[in-house]
Short mmCIF file of C-alpha atoms and ligand atoms in Angstrom, two decimals:
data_model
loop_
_atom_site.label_atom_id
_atom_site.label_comp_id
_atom_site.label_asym_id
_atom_site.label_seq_id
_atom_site.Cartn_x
_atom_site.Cartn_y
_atom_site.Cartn_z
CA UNK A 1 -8.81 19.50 -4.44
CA UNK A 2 -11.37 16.90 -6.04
CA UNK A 3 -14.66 17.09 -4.68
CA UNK A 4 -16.87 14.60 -4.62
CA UNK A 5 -20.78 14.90 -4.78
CA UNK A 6 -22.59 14.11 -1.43
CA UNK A 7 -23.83 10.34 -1.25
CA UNK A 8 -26.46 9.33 0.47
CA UNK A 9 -25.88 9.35 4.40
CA UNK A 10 -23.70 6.29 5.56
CA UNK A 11 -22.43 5.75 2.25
CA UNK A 12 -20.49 9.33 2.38
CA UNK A 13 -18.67 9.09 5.72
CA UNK A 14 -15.30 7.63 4.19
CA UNK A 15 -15.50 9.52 1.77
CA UNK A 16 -16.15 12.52 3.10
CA UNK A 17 -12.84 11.92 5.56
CA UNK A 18 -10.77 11.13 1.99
CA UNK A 19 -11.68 14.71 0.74
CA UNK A 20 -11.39 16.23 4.42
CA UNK A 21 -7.65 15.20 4.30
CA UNK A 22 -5.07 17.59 5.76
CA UNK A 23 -2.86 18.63 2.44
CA UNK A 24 -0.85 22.01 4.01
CA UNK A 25 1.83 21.36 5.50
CA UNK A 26 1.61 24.41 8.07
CA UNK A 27 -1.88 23.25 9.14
CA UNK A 28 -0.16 19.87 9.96
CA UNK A 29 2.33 21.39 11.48
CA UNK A 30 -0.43 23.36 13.90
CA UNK A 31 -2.54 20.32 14.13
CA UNK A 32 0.16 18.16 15.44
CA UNK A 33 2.29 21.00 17.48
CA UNK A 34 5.44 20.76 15.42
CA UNK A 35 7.79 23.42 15.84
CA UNK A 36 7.98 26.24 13.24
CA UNK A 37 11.21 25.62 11.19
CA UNK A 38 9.75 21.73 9.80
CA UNK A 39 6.79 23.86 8.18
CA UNK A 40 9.45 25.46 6.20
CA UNK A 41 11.27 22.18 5.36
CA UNK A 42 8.02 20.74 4.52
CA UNK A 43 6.60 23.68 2.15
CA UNK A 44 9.70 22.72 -0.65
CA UNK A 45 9.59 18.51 -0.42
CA UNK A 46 5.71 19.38 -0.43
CA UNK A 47 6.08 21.40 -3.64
CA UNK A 48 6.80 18.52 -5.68
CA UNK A 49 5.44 15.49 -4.13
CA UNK A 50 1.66 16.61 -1.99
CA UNK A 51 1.40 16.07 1.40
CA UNK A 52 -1.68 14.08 2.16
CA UNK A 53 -3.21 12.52 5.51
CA UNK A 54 -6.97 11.94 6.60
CA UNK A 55 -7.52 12.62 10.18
CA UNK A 56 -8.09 9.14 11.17
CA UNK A 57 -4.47 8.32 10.84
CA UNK A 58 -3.25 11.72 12.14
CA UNK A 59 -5.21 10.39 15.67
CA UNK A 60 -2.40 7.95 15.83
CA UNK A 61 -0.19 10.31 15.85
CA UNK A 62 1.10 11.31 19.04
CA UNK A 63 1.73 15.11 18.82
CA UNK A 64 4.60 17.73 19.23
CA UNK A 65 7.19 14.62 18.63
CA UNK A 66 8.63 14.83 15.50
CA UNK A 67 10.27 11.36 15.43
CA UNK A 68 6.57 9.82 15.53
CA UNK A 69 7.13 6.61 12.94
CA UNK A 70 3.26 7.47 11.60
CA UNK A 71 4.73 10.81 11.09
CA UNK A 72 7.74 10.05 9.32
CA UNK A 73 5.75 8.20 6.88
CA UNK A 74 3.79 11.51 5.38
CA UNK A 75 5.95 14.02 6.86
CA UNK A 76 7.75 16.12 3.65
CA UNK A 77 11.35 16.64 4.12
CA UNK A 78 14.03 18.68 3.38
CA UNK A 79 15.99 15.73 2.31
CA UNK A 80 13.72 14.52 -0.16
CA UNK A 81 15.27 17.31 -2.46
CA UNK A 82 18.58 15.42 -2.32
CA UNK A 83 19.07 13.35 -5.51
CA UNK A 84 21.69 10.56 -4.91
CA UNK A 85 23.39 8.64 -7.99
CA UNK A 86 20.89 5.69 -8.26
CA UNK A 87 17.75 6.65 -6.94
CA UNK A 88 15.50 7.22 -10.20
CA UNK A 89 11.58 7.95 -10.87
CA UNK A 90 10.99 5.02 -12.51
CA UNK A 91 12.47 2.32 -10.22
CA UNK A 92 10.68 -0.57 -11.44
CA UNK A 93 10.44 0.27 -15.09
CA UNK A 94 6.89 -0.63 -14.59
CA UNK A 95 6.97 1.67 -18.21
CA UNK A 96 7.54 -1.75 -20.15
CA UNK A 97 5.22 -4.02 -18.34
CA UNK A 98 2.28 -1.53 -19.59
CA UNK A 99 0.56 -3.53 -22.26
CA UNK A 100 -2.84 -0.94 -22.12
CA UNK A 101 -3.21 2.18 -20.06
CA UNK A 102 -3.72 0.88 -16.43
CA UNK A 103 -2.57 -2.65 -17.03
CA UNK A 104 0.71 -4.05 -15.75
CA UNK A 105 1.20 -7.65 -16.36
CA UNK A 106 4.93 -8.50 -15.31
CA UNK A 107 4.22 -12.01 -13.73
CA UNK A 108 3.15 -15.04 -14.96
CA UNK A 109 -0.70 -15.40 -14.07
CA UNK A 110 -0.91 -12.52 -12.35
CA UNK A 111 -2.10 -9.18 -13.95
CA UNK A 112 -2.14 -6.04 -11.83
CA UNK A 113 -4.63 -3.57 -12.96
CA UNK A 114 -4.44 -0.21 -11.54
CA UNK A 115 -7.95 0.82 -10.89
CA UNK A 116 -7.61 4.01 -8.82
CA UNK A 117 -4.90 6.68 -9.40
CA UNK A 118 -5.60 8.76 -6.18
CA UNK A 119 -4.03 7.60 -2.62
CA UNK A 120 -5.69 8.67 0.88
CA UNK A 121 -2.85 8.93 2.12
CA UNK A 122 0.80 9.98 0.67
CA UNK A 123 3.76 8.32 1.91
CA UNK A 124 6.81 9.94 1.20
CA UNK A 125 8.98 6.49 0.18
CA UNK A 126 6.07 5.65 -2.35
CA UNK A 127 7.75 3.78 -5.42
CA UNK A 128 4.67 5.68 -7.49
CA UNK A 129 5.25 8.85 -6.08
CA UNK A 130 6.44 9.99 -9.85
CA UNK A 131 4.04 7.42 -11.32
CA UNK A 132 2.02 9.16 -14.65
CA UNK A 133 -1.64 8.18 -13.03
CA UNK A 134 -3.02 10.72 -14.83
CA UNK A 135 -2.29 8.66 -17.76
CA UNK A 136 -2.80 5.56 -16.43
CA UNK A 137 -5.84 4.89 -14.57
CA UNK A 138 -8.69 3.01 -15.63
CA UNK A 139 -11.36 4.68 -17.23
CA UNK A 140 -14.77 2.79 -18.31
CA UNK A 141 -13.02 2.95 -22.13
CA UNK A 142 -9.83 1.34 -20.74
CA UNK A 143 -11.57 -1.09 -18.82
CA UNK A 144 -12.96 -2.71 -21.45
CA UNK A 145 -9.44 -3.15 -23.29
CA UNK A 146 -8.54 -4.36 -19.81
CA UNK A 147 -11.59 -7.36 -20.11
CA UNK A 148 -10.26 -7.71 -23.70
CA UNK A 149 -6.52 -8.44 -22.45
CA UNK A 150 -7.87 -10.50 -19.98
CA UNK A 151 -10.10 -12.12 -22.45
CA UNK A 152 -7.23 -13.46 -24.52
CA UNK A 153 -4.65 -14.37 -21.63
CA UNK A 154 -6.74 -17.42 -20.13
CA UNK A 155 -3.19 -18.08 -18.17
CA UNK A 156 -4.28 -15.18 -15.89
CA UNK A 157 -5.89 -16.96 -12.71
CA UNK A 158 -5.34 -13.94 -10.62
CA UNK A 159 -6.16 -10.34 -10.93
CA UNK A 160 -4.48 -7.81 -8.26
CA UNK A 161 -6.38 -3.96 -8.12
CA UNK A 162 -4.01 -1.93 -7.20
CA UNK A 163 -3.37 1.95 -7.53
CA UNK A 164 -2.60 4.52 -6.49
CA UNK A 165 -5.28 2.81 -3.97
CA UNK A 166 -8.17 0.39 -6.03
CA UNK A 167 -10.34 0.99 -2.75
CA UNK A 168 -10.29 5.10 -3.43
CA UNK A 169 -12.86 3.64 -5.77
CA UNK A 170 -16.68 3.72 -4.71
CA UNK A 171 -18.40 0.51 -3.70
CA UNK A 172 -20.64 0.48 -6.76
CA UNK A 173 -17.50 1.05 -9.54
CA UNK A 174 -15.40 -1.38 -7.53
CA UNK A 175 -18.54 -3.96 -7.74
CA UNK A 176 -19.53 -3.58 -11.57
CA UNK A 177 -15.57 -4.47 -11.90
CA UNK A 178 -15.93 -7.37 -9.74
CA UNK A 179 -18.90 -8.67 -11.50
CA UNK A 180 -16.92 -8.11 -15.16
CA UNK A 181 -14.26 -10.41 -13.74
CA UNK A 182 -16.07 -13.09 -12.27
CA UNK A 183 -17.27 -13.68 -15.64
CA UNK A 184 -14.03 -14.65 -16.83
CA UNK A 185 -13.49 -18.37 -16.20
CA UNK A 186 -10.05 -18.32 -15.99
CA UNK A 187 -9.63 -16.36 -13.11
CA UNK A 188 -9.70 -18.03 -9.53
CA UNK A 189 -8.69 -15.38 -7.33
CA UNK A 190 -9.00 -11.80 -6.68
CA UNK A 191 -6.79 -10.03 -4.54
CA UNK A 192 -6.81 -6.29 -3.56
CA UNK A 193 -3.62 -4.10 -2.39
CA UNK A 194 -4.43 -1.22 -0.31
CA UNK A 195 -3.24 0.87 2.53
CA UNK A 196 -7.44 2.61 2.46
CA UNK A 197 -8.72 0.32 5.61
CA UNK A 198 -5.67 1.13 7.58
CA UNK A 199 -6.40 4.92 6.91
CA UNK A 200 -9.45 5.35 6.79
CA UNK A 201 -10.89 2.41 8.63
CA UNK A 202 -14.49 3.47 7.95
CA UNK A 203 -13.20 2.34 4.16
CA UNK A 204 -14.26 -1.24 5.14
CA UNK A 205 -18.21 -0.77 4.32
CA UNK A 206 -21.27 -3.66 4.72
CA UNK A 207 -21.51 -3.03 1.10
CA UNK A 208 -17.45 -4.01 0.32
CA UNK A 209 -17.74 -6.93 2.67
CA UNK A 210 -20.79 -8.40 1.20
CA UNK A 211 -19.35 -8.17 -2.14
CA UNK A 212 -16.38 -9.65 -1.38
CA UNK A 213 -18.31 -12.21 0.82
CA UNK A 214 -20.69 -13.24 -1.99
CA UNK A 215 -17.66 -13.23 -5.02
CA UNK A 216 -17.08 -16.63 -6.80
CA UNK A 217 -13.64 -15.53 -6.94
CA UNK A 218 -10.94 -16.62 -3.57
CA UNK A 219 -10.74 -13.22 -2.51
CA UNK A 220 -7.37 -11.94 -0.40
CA UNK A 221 -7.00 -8.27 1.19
CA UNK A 222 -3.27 -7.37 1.02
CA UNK A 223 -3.04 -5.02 3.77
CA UNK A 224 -0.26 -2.20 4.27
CA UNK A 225 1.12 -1.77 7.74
CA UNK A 226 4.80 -0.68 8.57
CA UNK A 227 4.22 -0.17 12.34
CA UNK A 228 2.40 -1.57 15.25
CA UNK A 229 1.28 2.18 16.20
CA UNK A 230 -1.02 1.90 12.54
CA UNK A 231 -2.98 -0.41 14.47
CA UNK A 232 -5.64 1.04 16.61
CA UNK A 233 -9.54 -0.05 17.35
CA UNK A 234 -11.19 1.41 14.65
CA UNK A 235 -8.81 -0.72 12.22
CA UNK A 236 -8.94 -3.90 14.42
CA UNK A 237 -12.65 -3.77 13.74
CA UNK A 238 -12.10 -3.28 9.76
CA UNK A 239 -10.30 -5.88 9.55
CA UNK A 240 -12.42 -8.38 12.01
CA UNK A 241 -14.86 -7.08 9.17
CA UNK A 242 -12.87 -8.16 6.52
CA UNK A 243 -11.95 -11.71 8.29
CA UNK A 244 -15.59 -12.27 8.42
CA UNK A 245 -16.39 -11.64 4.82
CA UNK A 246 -14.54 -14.88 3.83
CA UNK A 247 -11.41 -12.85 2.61
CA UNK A 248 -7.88 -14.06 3.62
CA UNK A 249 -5.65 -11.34 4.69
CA UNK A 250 -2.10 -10.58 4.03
CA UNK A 251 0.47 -7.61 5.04
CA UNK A 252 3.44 -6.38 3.61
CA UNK A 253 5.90 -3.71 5.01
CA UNK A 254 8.43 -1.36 3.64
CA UNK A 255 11.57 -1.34 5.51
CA UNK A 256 12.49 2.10 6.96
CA UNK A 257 14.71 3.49 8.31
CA UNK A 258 13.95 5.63 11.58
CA UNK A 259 10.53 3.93 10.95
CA UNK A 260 10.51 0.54 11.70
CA UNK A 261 14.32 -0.89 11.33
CA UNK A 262 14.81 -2.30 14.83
CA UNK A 263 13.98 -6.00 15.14
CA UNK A 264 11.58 -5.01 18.45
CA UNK A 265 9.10 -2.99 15.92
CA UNK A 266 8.98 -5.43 13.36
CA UNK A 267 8.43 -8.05 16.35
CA UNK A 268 5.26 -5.90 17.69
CA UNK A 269 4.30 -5.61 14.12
CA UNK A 270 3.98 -9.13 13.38
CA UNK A 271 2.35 -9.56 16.59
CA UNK A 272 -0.29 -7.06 16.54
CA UNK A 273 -0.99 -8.31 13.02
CA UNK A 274 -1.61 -12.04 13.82
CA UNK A 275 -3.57 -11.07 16.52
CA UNK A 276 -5.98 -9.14 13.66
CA UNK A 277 -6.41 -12.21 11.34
CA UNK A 278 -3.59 -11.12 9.12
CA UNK A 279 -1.00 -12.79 8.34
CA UNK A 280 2.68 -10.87 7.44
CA UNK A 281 3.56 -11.34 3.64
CA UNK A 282 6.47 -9.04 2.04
CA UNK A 283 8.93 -6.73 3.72
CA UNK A 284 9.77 -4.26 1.05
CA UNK A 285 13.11 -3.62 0.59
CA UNK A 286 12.95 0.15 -0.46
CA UNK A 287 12.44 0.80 -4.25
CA UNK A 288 15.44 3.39 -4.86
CA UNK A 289 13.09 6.00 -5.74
CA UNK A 290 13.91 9.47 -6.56
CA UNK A 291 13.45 11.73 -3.18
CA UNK A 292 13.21 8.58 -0.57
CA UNK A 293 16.83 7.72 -0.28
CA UNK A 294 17.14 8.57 3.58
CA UNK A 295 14.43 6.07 4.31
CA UNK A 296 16.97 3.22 2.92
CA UNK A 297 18.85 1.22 5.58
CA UNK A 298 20.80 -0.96 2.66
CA UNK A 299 20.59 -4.98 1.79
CA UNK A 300 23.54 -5.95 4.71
CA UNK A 301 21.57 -4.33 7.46
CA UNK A 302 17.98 -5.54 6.00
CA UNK A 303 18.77 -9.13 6.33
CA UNK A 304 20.79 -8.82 9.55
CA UNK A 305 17.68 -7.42 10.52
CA UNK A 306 15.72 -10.00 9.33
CA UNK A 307 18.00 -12.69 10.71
CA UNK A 308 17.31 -11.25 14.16
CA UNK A 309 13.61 -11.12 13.46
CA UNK A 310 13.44 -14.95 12.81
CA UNK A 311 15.67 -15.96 15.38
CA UNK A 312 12.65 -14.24 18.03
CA UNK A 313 9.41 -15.56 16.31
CA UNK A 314 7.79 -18.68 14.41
CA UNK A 315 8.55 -18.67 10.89
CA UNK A 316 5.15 -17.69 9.72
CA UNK A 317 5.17 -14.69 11.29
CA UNK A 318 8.39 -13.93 9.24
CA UNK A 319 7.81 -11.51 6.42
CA UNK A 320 9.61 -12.84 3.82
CA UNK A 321 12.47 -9.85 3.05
CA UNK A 322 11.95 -9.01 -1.11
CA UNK A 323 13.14 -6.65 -3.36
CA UNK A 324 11.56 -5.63 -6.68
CA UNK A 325 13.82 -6.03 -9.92
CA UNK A 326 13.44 -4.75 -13.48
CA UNK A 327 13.10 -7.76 -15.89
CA UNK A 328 12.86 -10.26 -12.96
CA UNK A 329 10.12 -12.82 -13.16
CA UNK A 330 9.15 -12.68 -9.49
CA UNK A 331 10.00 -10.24 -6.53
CA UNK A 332 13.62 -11.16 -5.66
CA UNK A 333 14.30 -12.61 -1.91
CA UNK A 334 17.24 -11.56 -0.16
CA UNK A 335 18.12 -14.26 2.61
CA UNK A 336 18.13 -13.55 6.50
CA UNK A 337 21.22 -13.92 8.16
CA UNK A 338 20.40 -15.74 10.57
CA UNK A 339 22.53 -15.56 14.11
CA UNK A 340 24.95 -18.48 15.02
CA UNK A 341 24.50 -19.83 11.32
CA UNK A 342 27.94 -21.01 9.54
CA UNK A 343 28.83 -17.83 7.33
CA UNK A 344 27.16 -15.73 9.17
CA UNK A 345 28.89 -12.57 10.33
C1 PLP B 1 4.09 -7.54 -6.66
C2 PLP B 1 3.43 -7.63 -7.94
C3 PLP B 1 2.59 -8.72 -8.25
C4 PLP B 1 2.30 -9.81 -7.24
O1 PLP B 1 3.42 -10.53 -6.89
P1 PLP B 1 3.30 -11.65 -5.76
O2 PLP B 1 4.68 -12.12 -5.55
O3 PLP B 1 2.37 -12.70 -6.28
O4 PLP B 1 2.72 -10.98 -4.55
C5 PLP B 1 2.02 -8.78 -9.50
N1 PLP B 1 2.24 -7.82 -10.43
C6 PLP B 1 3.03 -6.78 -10.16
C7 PLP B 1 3.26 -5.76 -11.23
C8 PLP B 1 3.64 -6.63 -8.92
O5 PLP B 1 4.43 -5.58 -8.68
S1 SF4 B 2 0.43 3.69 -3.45
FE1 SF4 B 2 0.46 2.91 -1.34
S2 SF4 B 2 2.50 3.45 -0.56
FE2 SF4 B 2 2.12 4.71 -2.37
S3 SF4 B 2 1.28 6.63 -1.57
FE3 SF4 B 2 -0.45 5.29 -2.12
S4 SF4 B 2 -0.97 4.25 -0.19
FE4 SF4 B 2 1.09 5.09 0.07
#
């Protein structure tokens, strides 16, 4: 494991719970009361994609029940070794869209830079999970050819960190970045994708939120949440936090099955989240990723589901149901079906 030098006191506490993270799969299994055979299970789906989770999350879940929906999000499987037709390691074939090393820029005026390669927290339908961040993460060299890019496409108004998780980063990298990209005058808005503040609440800092607070740039905080139970206290604080530092807030989902594919979940969900300041963005249609194919509940189902979902709350609390396409110039929508609606089943 990466260690990480001691910081001074206050500053360390997150990070100190990132590098505290439980990563064997029989002390899980002890830690949370799980019967003996799932450590086995666990030890092969382990061997090739880590098991990862800091012990803030693990609080949430409630233990000896091996259905928990936190669970099932970081829990190795057995069937993660099964390798249906279709499900590939490259789903996105985010490969082309790499013009530099940690720079994908597949929509119009919007450039994702990957700015982190590590993850608190590793969830076992992750589209990245066989993502080459070694390779691909920004370094201070790589950074700079990142500003250059930047530099020359004045279309880009928007720059998205994303990772692996951008907020892994410390508070000082992430605000030398910030301060390189507020000098480009094209950009209006900065937006940040991360699942660190639901995980590791403690993430959201005085010194993030003042940064963020004090940028020139619109900022936006896409959160990750794919079940009510994610939301406890600590992470309704964070994200009061957040609110407060002038930075609009956004969630998207994943759609999972055993997880949260039952329209009373996804109900709570968008509930609990409104109630936090945030307001529900993209549900994730699963990537078909290599080792992840028992989390998908198919496209019928999804927008039956979906259909349901609007049919019980106001349309903005809706996520709006996409899928991610090679060579398409936006996330794809798939359409509700909605109940009682002509040509609907
Ligand atoms: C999802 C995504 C974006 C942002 O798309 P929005 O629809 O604006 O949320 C940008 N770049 C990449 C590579 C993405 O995957
Ligand atoms: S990139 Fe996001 S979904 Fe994937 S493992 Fe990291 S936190 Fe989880």
């Amino acid at each position: 494991m990466q260690t990480i030098p001691a910081q001074q006191s206050g500053v360390c506490c997150w990070q100190q719970q990132l590098r505290e993270a439980i990563t064997d799969p029989v002390r899980l299994a002890e830690r949370l009361q799980l019967p003996a055979p799932w450590a086995q299970q666990m030890l092969a789906a382990a061997a090739s994609f880590p098991l990862r989770v800091p012990e803030a999350y693990l609080q949430r879940i409630k233990p000896g029940d091996p259905q928990d929906p936190l669970l099932l999000q970081v829990l190795p499987q057995a069937q993660e070794l099964d390798r249906p037709a279709g499900y590939v390691t490259d789903p996105l074939g985010e490969g082309d869209a790499n013009p530099h090393q940690g720079v994908i820029h597949k929509y119009r005026g919007r450039l994702l830079l990957i700015v982190s390669g590590g993850c608190a927290i590793n969830c076992r339908y992750c589209f990245r999970r066989h993502f080459p961040y070694g390779d691909n993460q920004l370094g201070s060299e790589s950074w700079q050819q990142a500003l250059r890019y930047l530099r020359k496409h004045t279309d880009v108004e928007e720059v998205i960190l994303s990772g692996g998780d951008p907020l892994a980063t410390s508070d000082q990298r992430l605000g030398a970045m910030i301060d390189d990209l507020e000098r480009l005058s094209h950009l209006k808005r900065l937006r940040i994708h991360t699942r660190l503040p639901i995980v590791i609440p403690d993430r959201v800092t005085p010194a993030l939120t003042q940064r963020l607070a004090h940028s020139r740039l619109h900022t936006l905080l896409v959160t990750h949440i794919n079940h009510p139970n994610e939301i406890d206290g600590e992470v309704r604080a964070a994200l009061a936090r957040l609110a407060a530092s002038n930075t609009r807030l956004l969630n998207q989902s994943v759609l999972l099955k055993g997880i949260n594919d039952k329209v009373s979940i996804l109900k709570s969900l968008s509930e609990a989240l409104f109630d936090c300041g945030v307001m529900p963005y993209y549900l994730h249609l699963m990537d078909p990723v290599a080792g992840a194919a028992h989390f998908d509940i198919g496209d019928q189902a999804s927008r039956e589901l979906v259909g349901k979902l609007a049919a019980e709350l106001p349309g903005y609390l809706v996520p709006q149901l996409v899928r991610e396409q090679a060579g398409a110039e936006a996330k794809v929508p798939l359409a509700p079906l909605i109940p009682g609606a002509s040509g609907t089943p």
